[in-house]
């Protein structure tokens, strides 16, 4: 479960509910993606614990502000690291089990016009190119990381790829 705060309104939502009909953008004033192995391990341990206990788990707060004149589009004010990481995980689940989870693309990755679908989560300028190439388009062979946040995105994808194949 995630807590989302929008316009002074706060409620607990599942990731599925959070993404229902919404698009998210990470403003350029936010730092680039920075989660490393320890945070990824903590998240995967939380996931394992959640399944073992068969109950809901509170994974953190997402604070979002609606963008001016953009219906259902929100700037992520807080929680962008968790949200980005969860999308990297969801995309890797789709990559490994497209037959079973391919329908997740429309909810969590890209939606809208089939000729020109819109990415559901748009990172800041610092990480946008890497995120789109490596995560959204699965083209990590031709992408050369230029900064630490690029390396973190690639490492997160590789971590989840390995974790999912082993579990």
Short mmCIF file of C-alpha atoms in Angstrom, two decimals:
data_model
loop_
_atom_site.label_atom_id
_atom_site.label_comp_id
_atom_site.label_asym_id
_atom_site.label_seq_id
_atom_site.Cartn_x
_atom_site.Cartn_y
_atom_site.Cartn_z
CA UNK A 1 0.00 0.00 0.00
CA UNK A 2 1.10 3.55 -0.73
CA UNK A 3 -0.15 6.72 0.78
CA UNK A 4 -0.80 9.42 -1.78
CA UNK A 5 -1.44 13.03 -0.94
CA UNK A 6 -3.08 15.15 -3.59
CA UNK A 7 -4.44 18.68 -2.98
CA UNK A 8 -4.40 18.23 0.79
CA UNK A 9 -6.25 14.92 0.42
CA UNK A 10 -4.61 11.80 1.76
CA UNK A 11 -5.55 8.16 1.39
CA UNK A 12 -4.01 4.71 1.35
CA UNK A 13 -3.89 3.15 -2.10
CA UNK A 14 -2.45 0.10 -3.72
CA UNK A 15 0.02 0.63 -6.55
CA UNK A 16 -2.77 -0.46 -8.89
CA UNK A 17 -5.13 2.23 -7.52
CA UNK A 18 -2.40 4.87 -7.55
CA UNK A 19 -1.82 4.41 -11.28
CA UNK A 20 -5.48 4.19 -12.25
CA UNK A 21 -5.87 6.81 -15.00
CA UNK A 22 -2.93 8.90 -13.74
CA UNK A 23 0.37 9.99 -15.27
CA UNK A 24 3.36 11.04 -13.22
CA UNK A 25 6.31 13.33 -13.89
CA UNK A 26 9.39 13.81 -11.77
CA UNK A 27 10.29 17.51 -11.79
CA UNK A 28 13.81 18.55 -12.73
CA UNK A 29 14.42 19.93 -9.25
CA UNK A 30 14.31 16.35 -7.92
CA UNK A 31 17.61 14.50 -7.75
CA UNK A 32 18.27 11.67 -10.17
CA UNK A 33 17.59 8.05 -9.36
CA UNK A 34 19.91 6.97 -6.55
CA UNK A 35 18.78 3.66 -5.05
CA UNK A 36 21.60 1.20 -4.62
CA UNK A 37 21.76 -2.48 -3.75
CA UNK A 38 20.86 -2.06 -0.06
CA UNK A 39 17.59 -0.23 -0.81
CA UNK A 40 16.72 -2.79 -3.50
CA UNK A 41 17.39 -5.64 -1.08
CA UNK A 42 15.23 -3.96 1.56
CA UNK A 43 12.36 -3.62 -0.91
CA UNK A 44 12.58 -7.22 -2.10
CA UNK A 45 12.71 -8.43 1.52
CA UNK A 46 9.54 -6.40 2.21
CA UNK A 47 7.91 -8.09 -0.79
CA UNK A 48 8.90 -11.55 0.44
CA UNK A 49 7.65 -10.73 3.95
CA UNK A 50 4.37 -9.44 2.54
CA UNK A 51 3.73 -12.67 0.66
CA UNK A 52 4.75 -14.85 3.60
CA UNK A 53 2.42 -13.04 5.98
CA UNK A 54 -0.39 -12.66 3.45
CA UNK A 55 -1.28 -9.11 4.46
CA UNK A 56 -0.97 -5.63 3.06
CA UNK A 57 2.26 -3.72 3.48
CA UNK A 58 2.75 0.03 3.75
CA UNK A 59 5.66 0.88 1.46
CA UNK A 60 5.81 4.63 1.97
CA UNK A 61 4.29 7.93 1.07
CA UNK A 62 3.92 9.42 -2.37
CA UNK A 63 3.27 13.15 -2.41
CA UNK A 64 1.97 14.38 -5.76
CA UNK A 65 0.80 17.76 -7.01
CA UNK A 66 -1.45 18.07 -10.04
CA UNK A 67 0.27 19.81 -12.93
CA UNK A 68 -1.35 22.99 -14.15
CA UNK A 69 -3.72 22.41 -17.05
CA UNK A 70 -2.81 18.72 -17.37
CA UNK A 71 -5.70 16.43 -16.49
CA UNK A 72 -4.64 13.39 -14.44
CA UNK A 73 -0.95 14.37 -14.56
CA UNK A 74 0.94 14.83 -11.32
CA UNK A 75 4.40 16.01 -10.30
CA UNK A 76 5.99 13.69 -7.77
CA UNK A 77 7.00 15.88 -4.84
CA UNK A 78 8.12 13.02 -2.58
CA UNK A 79 8.56 9.29 -3.13
CA UNK A 80 10.09 9.35 -6.59
CA UNK A 81 12.82 6.84 -5.68
CA UNK A 82 10.27 4.23 -4.49
CA UNK A 83 7.92 4.89 -7.38
CA UNK A 84 10.67 4.65 -9.99
CA UNK A 85 11.98 1.46 -8.39
CA UNK A 86 8.55 -0.14 -8.38
CA UNK A 87 8.12 0.67 -12.07
CA UNK A 88 11.53 -0.86 -12.82
CA UNK A 89 10.38 -3.99 -10.96
CA UNK A 90 7.01 -4.12 -12.74
CA UNK A 91 8.70 -3.70 -16.12
CA UNK A 92 11.08 -6.56 -15.37
CA UNK A 93 8.14 -8.75 -14.32
CA UNK A 94 6.56 -7.95 -17.70
CA UNK A 95 9.84 -8.71 -19.50
CA UNK A 96 10.17 -12.12 -17.86
CA UNK A 97 6.50 -13.12 -17.92
CA UNK A 98 4.88 -11.17 -20.75
CA UNK A 99 2.35 -13.92 -21.41
CA UNK A 100 0.99 -13.59 -17.87
CA UNK A 101 1.64 -9.90 -17.09
CA UNK A 102 1.79 -8.18 -20.48
CA UNK A 103 -1.46 -6.38 -19.66
CA UNK A 104 0.47 -4.41 -16.99
CA UNK A 105 2.06 -2.33 -19.77
CA UNK A 106 -1.16 -0.37 -20.29
CA UNK A 107 -1.51 0.47 -16.59
CA UNK A 108 2.09 1.06 -15.46
CA UNK A 109 4.32 1.67 -18.48
CA UNK A 110 2.63 3.28 -21.53
CA UNK A 111 -0.96 4.04 -22.40
CA UNK A 112 -3.12 5.99 -24.75
CA UNK A 113 -3.02 6.23 -28.52
CA UNK A 114 -1.39 3.09 -29.96
CA UNK A 115 0.55 5.15 -32.51
CA UNK A 116 1.85 7.54 -29.90
CA UNK A 117 1.45 6.08 -26.41
CA UNK A 118 2.37 8.24 -23.43
CA UNK A 119 4.83 6.98 -20.83
CA UNK A 120 3.07 6.74 -17.46
CA UNK A 121 6.13 7.80 -15.40
CA UNK A 122 8.42 10.44 -16.86
CA UNK A 123 11.66 10.96 -14.93
CA UNK A 124 13.53 14.24 -14.66
CA UNK A 125 15.90 15.35 -17.43
CA UNK A 126 18.89 13.81 -15.67
CA UNK A 127 17.55 10.27 -15.89
CA UNK A 128 14.90 10.42 -18.64
CA UNK A 129 17.01 9.12 -21.53
CA UNK A 130 18.43 6.22 -19.53
CA UNK A 131 15.04 5.29 -18.04
CA UNK A 132 13.32 5.33 -21.43
CA UNK A 133 16.06 3.40 -23.24
CA UNK A 134 16.94 0.83 -20.58
CA UNK A 135 13.64 0.34 -18.75
CA UNK A 136 10.83 1.31 -21.12
CA UNK A 137 12.40 0.15 -24.40
CA UNK A 138 14.62 -2.67 -22.99
CA UNK A 139 17.64 -1.39 -24.88
CA UNK A 140 20.42 -1.54 -22.33
CA UNK A 141 23.06 -2.82 -24.75
CA UNK A 142 23.43 0.45 -26.65
CA UNK A 143 22.98 2.83 -23.72
CA UNK A 144 26.21 4.09 -22.17
CA UNK A 145 25.78 5.42 -18.63
CA UNK A 146 27.11 8.94 -18.24
CA UNK A 147 26.33 9.66 -14.60
CA UNK A 148 25.73 7.83 -11.32
CA UNK A 149 21.92 7.90 -11.64
CA UNK A 150 22.19 6.08 -14.99
CA UNK A 151 24.31 3.39 -13.33
CA UNK A 152 21.74 3.07 -10.53
CA UNK A 153 18.89 2.56 -13.03
CA UNK A 154 20.84 -0.11 -14.90
CA UNK A 155 21.88 -1.79 -11.66
CA UNK A 156 18.27 -1.81 -10.40
CA UNK A 157 17.09 -3.46 -13.60
CA UNK A 158 19.85 -6.06 -13.41
CA UNK A 159 19.14 -6.67 -9.72
CA UNK A 160 15.43 -7.31 -10.35
CA UNK A 161 16.17 -9.41 -13.42
CA UNK A 162 18.36 -11.70 -11.32
CA UNK A 163 16.07 -11.65 -8.26
CA UNK A 164 12.98 -12.58 -10.31
CA UNK A 165 14.76 -15.37 -12.17
CA UNK A 166 15.95 -16.86 -8.85
CA UNK A 167 12.60 -16.46 -7.08
#
